[in-house]
Every structure is written in structure tokens, then in C-alpha cells.
XYZ file of C-alpha atoms in Angstrom:
293
model
C 0.000 0.000 0.000
C 3.062 2.238 -0.102
C 2.963 5.482 -2.061
C 5.360 5.023 -4.963
C 5.827 8.550 -6.281
C 4.588 12.098 -6.734
C 2.596 11.615 -9.920
C 1.188 15.035 -10.762
C 0.515 18.581 -9.557
C -2.433 20.874 -10.166
C -2.350 24.660 -9.864
C -5.122 27.264 -9.712
C -3.720 30.458 -11.244
C -4.816 33.891 -12.415
C -2.644 33.898 -15.547
C -2.686 30.590 -17.428
C -0.807 31.919 -20.512
C 2.041 33.242 -18.336
C 2.396 29.848 -16.665
C 2.371 28.183 -20.065
C 5.166 30.460 -21.253
C 7.292 29.643 -18.204
C 6.739 25.894 -18.321
C 7.310 25.501 -22.065
C 9.747 28.160 -23.280
C 11.498 28.533 -19.941
C 11.593 25.036 -18.460
C 11.052 22.879 -21.532
C 7.825 21.042 -20.714
C 5.505 20.076 -23.557
C 2.005 21.562 -23.633
C -0.547 18.919 -24.626
C -3.812 20.774 -24.031
C -4.399 24.489 -23.735
C -6.890 27.343 -23.711
C -7.248 30.457 -21.581
C -8.914 28.424 -18.819
C -6.728 25.319 -18.507
C -3.502 23.748 -19.740
C -1.862 20.341 -19.354
C 1.862 19.677 -19.603
C 4.017 16.581 -19.888
C 7.705 15.918 -19.356
C 8.024 12.171 -19.930
C 5.994 9.215 -21.222
C 2.999 10.028 -19.031
C 0.037 11.710 -20.723
C 0.434 14.678 -18.345
C 2.223 15.697 -15.155
C 1.241 19.352 -14.544
C -2.252 20.861 -14.772
C -2.788 24.623 -14.691
C -6.370 25.855 -14.330
C -7.721 29.395 -14.216
C -8.661 30.459 -10.677
C -8.052 33.045 -7.988
C -5.914 31.017 -5.568
C -2.553 31.415 -7.327
C -1.429 28.316 -5.471
C -1.184 24.568 -5.777
C -4.742 23.205 -5.861
C -4.040 19.460 -5.567
C -1.232 16.935 -5.547
C -1.394 13.400 -6.905
C 0.377 10.476 -5.244
C 0.657 7.155 -7.063
C 0.344 3.619 -5.686
C 1.107 0.414 -7.554
C -2.294 -1.220 -8.017
C -5.902 -1.628 -6.882
C -4.952 -3.679 -3.825
C -2.526 -0.999 -2.635
C -5.167 1.702 -3.089
C -7.748 -0.354 -1.195
C -5.360 -1.025 1.689
C -4.316 2.617 1.953
C -7.954 3.741 1.840
C -8.742 1.422 4.742
C -5.762 2.733 6.711
C -6.807 6.345 6.150
C -10.381 5.679 7.264
C -9.194 3.748 10.334
C -7.131 6.804 11.301
C -10.140 9.096 11.108
C -9.324 10.658 7.740
C -12.313 11.529 5.566
C -11.832 9.877 2.181
C -13.889 10.281 -0.989
C -14.001 7.154 -3.135
C -15.725 6.038 -6.317
C -15.392 9.337 -8.193
C -15.574 7.954 -11.722
C -15.650 11.392 -13.328
C -12.499 12.523 -11.499
C -10.690 9.317 -12.456
C -11.632 9.925 -16.079
C -10.484 13.541 -15.892
C -7.113 12.560 -14.419
C -6.702 9.630 -16.813
C -6.314 6.986 -14.080
C -8.013 3.683 -13.315
C -9.156 4.583 -9.796
C -8.665 7.458 -7.387
C -9.427 8.613 -3.852
C -9.482 12.182 -2.517
C -8.661 13.599 0.916
C -6.920 16.571 2.509
C -3.816 16.735 4.652
C -4.080 18.200 8.200
C -3.816 21.752 6.836
C -6.220 21.586 3.942
C -4.074 20.636 0.953
C -6.162 18.440 -1.393
C -4.467 15.096 -1.998
C -5.423 12.579 -4.661
C -4.105 9.020 -4.482
C -4.516 6.848 -7.542
C -3.252 3.943 -9.583
C -3.166 3.240 -13.309
C -2.011 6.525 -14.838
C -2.156 6.885 -18.621
C 1.059 6.275 -20.535
C 1.548 7.877 -23.963
C 4.455 5.964 -25.484
C 2.853 6.428 -28.897
C 3.464 10.181 -28.530
C 7.101 10.616 -27.491
C 7.818 13.599 -25.274
C 9.351 16.452 -27.262
C 10.689 19.444 -25.360
C 9.989 22.770 -27.111
C 13.157 24.156 -25.505
C 15.402 21.258 -26.484
C 15.708 19.735 -23.003
C 17.386 16.321 -23.304
C 15.004 14.779 -20.789
C 13.628 14.831 -17.247
C 14.521 12.295 -14.554
C 11.202 10.705 -13.593
C 10.373 6.977 -14.007
C 10.181 5.301 -10.582
C 11.303 8.566 -8.920
C 8.185 10.376 -10.054
C 7.594 13.972 -11.071
C 10.065 15.575 -8.677
C 9.476 17.088 -5.240
C 7.546 19.749 -3.359
C 8.251 21.696 -0.166
C 5.031 21.882 1.857
C 4.492 24.882 4.126
C 2.595 23.903 7.318
C 1.839 25.584 10.670
C 2.858 22.528 12.738
C 5.597 20.369 11.249
C 5.262 17.571 13.797
C 1.548 17.121 13.121
C 2.244 17.067 9.393
C 5.103 14.602 9.954
C 2.757 12.238 11.779
C 0.288 12.325 8.892
C 2.795 11.884 6.084
C 5.016 9.286 7.785
C 2.722 7.268 10.059
C -0.322 7.243 7.768
C 0.951 7.783 4.217
C 4.213 5.917 4.809
C 6.892 8.444 3.856
C 10.319 7.971 5.460
C 12.668 10.617 6.833
C 15.796 11.262 4.743
C 17.380 14.062 6.778
C 16.794 17.405 8.462
C 18.223 20.815 7.602
C 18.103 23.500 10.284
C 18.085 26.633 8.143
C 18.802 30.069 9.598
C 16.581 32.884 8.312
C 17.861 35.953 10.130
C 17.641 35.212 13.870
C 15.161 32.358 13.318
C 16.121 28.711 12.773
C 13.642 26.817 10.588
C 13.916 23.009 10.606
C 13.063 21.383 7.277
C 12.194 17.683 7.228
C 12.976 15.854 3.979
C 10.914 12.733 3.244
C 11.209 10.011 0.617
C 8.985 7.297 -0.822
C 11.332 5.961 -3.525
C 14.944 6.366 -4.639
C 14.658 10.141 -4.972
C 16.319 11.786 -1.969
C 13.092 13.587 -1.159
C 9.691 13.701 -2.766
C 8.263 15.882 0.004
C 9.766 18.336 2.469
C 7.920 19.896 5.402
C 8.634 23.263 7.003
C 6.849 26.042 8.845
C 7.639 29.240 6.967
C 6.233 32.791 7.097
C 4.573 32.706 3.689
C 0.964 32.424 2.444
C 1.418 29.661 -0.157
C 0.705 25.972 0.418
C 4.045 25.039 -1.103
C 7.255 27.044 -1.127
C 8.540 25.411 -4.301
C 8.323 22.418 -6.603
C 11.232 20.792 -8.436
C 12.031 19.282 -11.825
C 15.226 17.266 -12.338
C 16.762 17.166 -15.815
C 19.228 14.692 -17.280
C 22.193 16.953 -18.001
C 24.002 19.930 -16.530
C 23.715 21.638 -19.908
C 19.913 21.488 -19.583
C 20.220 23.404 -16.306
C 22.585 25.963 -17.797
C 20.487 26.624 -20.877
C 17.326 27.038 -18.771
C 19.193 29.406 -16.461
C 20.168 31.576 -19.416
C 16.620 31.589 -20.792
C 15.056 32.582 -17.477
C 17.799 35.041 -16.615
C 16.794 37.000 -19.723
C 13.269 37.172 -18.274
C 14.583 38.338 -14.872
C 12.892 35.304 -13.301
C 15.845 33.817 -11.375
C 15.470 34.026 -7.590
C 18.416 31.883 -6.468
C 21.664 31.493 -8.376
C 23.188 28.164 -9.325
C 24.216 26.164 -6.284
C 24.636 22.702 -4.793
C 22.409 21.507 -1.963
C 24.052 20.035 1.112
C 21.729 17.067 1.517
C 20.768 15.727 -1.933
C 23.834 17.265 -3.679
C 21.659 18.559 -6.517
C 23.059 21.371 -8.644
C 20.169 23.717 -9.315
C 18.733 27.193 -9.499
C 15.360 28.645 -8.516
C 12.970 30.795 -10.530
C 9.699 32.531 -9.729
C 6.391 31.441 -11.233
C 3.693 34.014 -12.085
C 1.861 32.959 -8.899
C 4.662 33.667 -6.431
C 5.640 30.012 -5.975
C 9.215 29.138 -6.790
C 10.343 26.315 -9.059
C 13.671 24.550 -8.639
C 15.417 23.207 -11.732
C 18.257 20.805 -11.083
C 20.547 17.964 -12.078
C 22.360 15.039 -10.456
C 20.506 14.661 -7.176
C 21.930 11.703 -5.292
C 19.613 8.712 -4.863
C 19.021 6.867 -1.603
C 18.314 3.250 -0.710
C 17.250 1.114 2.250
C 20.716 1.429 3.807
C 20.353 5.223 4.094
C 21.030 6.751 7.526
C 19.248 9.903 8.683
C 21.558 12.874 9.278
C 21.304 16.553 10.199
C 22.605 19.544 8.205
C 23.001 23.128 9.399
C 23.182 24.709 5.953
C 20.912 24.419 2.940
C 23.658 24.582 0.306
C 27.307 23.584 0.029
C 27.871 26.504 -2.331
C 25.872 28.984 -4.384
C 22.108 29.469 -4.257
C 22.665 33.163 -3.631
C 19.474 35.255 -3.442
C 18.837 37.468 -6.449
C 15.361 38.578 -5.371
C 13.804 39.263 -1.981
C 11.878 36.055 -1.353
C 12.183 33.263 1.185
C 14.326 30.560 -0.410
C 14.582 26.854 0.408
């Protein structure tokens, strides 16, 4: 019943065309469906990974976690219900809309809509083609990438995501923001160092950032140059202390950051939890006045 990966993200935004411009021309995703109200994007063999819908939230509107099969979904549903979590099942229309075989819906302790599903649609007959010439994104069993979830109470969120959903702790970074130390808990559900991170940060968004990992350093460099021309870079190139990823950060039109990186180190069952007191080994210098993680 273990969650296997972060399968997709949905955003409710005020400016769909601006998001489309960033995701395609800037970051190299392929747009597969688009109008002024909604747009879908892919970055691998899956039919879609990112959905952007017109709305007033300017925030993430749902996240999709993937399990292996019907039995896993049934077992996880039972576990959620037994722990007092309200779960919506049998939504045939939602499953059809997401292109999955079955799906359940719930919210985390602080109101973030979560969808858990199995049987996502593959589109091998339509190979992914990046409009920006990106050589490829690292997904497969590691999933879409990662998100950093902003929550009021990290320990309550940790209990939900680890004890109920089954995520495991990778490490902790105690990040200094002025006189305040903010602990960030990094969680994994597959070989990616972290699929989810939890922190309590002074910001209004549900997530601080989301991350795409590409297959070459050149992909990172070319994207940096493209977004630098648009004055969208918020953090310079740098290397994180925990997952060793070389990356930069850029701002989306909704005030959520996106990390774009390469060569994050994988983890396995022999991994030991450690603590870090700095977010980056080098770089990641702020270029705009926003809270960076």
C-alpha cells in the first residue's frame, strides 16, 4: 500500500498563458492541451504531469500520489479511514479527468487536497518532445520531482505523512533565516532523496517550491540563461548540502518558486538519517527578496 511517487501537480492560477510560457519556453515542458482556462503539460511518457487551471488562488490546488495497483489503493484507503481521515471514493468522473483507473481524494491536516490513484495513462505512442530542447527529465520510478510543503505545525504534518501515508525521513536541515532557525524535514517514498519536504515558513502559499530534475548539466545551464533573460531567477546556481543537486530557482507568475536541477543523489534502504546546518554547500545566492529553500 506504499505510495510510490509524486505523480502530478495541479495549480489554480490567475494567468494561465504566463504559466504556459514559463513551463514551455522557460523550463522545456511540452504543452498537450491548452486554452485560456486550462492547460496540461508533460515531461516524460505520461500523458500529463502538470495541470494549470484558471482560478483566484494562485497556489497549488491538488497533488497526486501514485500507488502500484488496486490492492494498494484499497489497503491505503482502509488505513486512512481507520485513522479518522475523511476519504472520498468512487469518483468515476475525477478518475476519467485525471486519466487513471481509480482514485481517492482527501486533505492533509492543513487543507491541501491530496489525490491518491493507480493506473495513470502512458503515452508511449506520442514521445515527449521538449519545445526548448531539453534532453530529458529524470522521472520513471522517482516520479515527477518534489515539493516543499508549508505547514503551521511540522510535527503534526510529519505524523500524517510518515505514520499514515508511509513516507520515510531522509534528513533534516536546520536553516537560519535571520535570527530564526527553521527546521526542514525531507521525506522520501522511492529512490529520490526527497519527494516531500515539510517546514513552517512565514509565507501564504501551500508550497514554497516544486522541483524538476533534468538529465544533463547543460539542460540546467540553458534554462538558467533563458530565465535570466526574463529576470525570473530568484536563487543562483548552487549545490544543496543534503541531496547534492546542482540547481537554481525561478519565480512562477503565482509567487511560488520552481527549482530546476541535475544530479541529485539517490538513496536506498541502507540510508542513515543525518542533520545539516546549511541548505547549500555553495551557491544558491538570493537574487530577489523572497524566502528561499
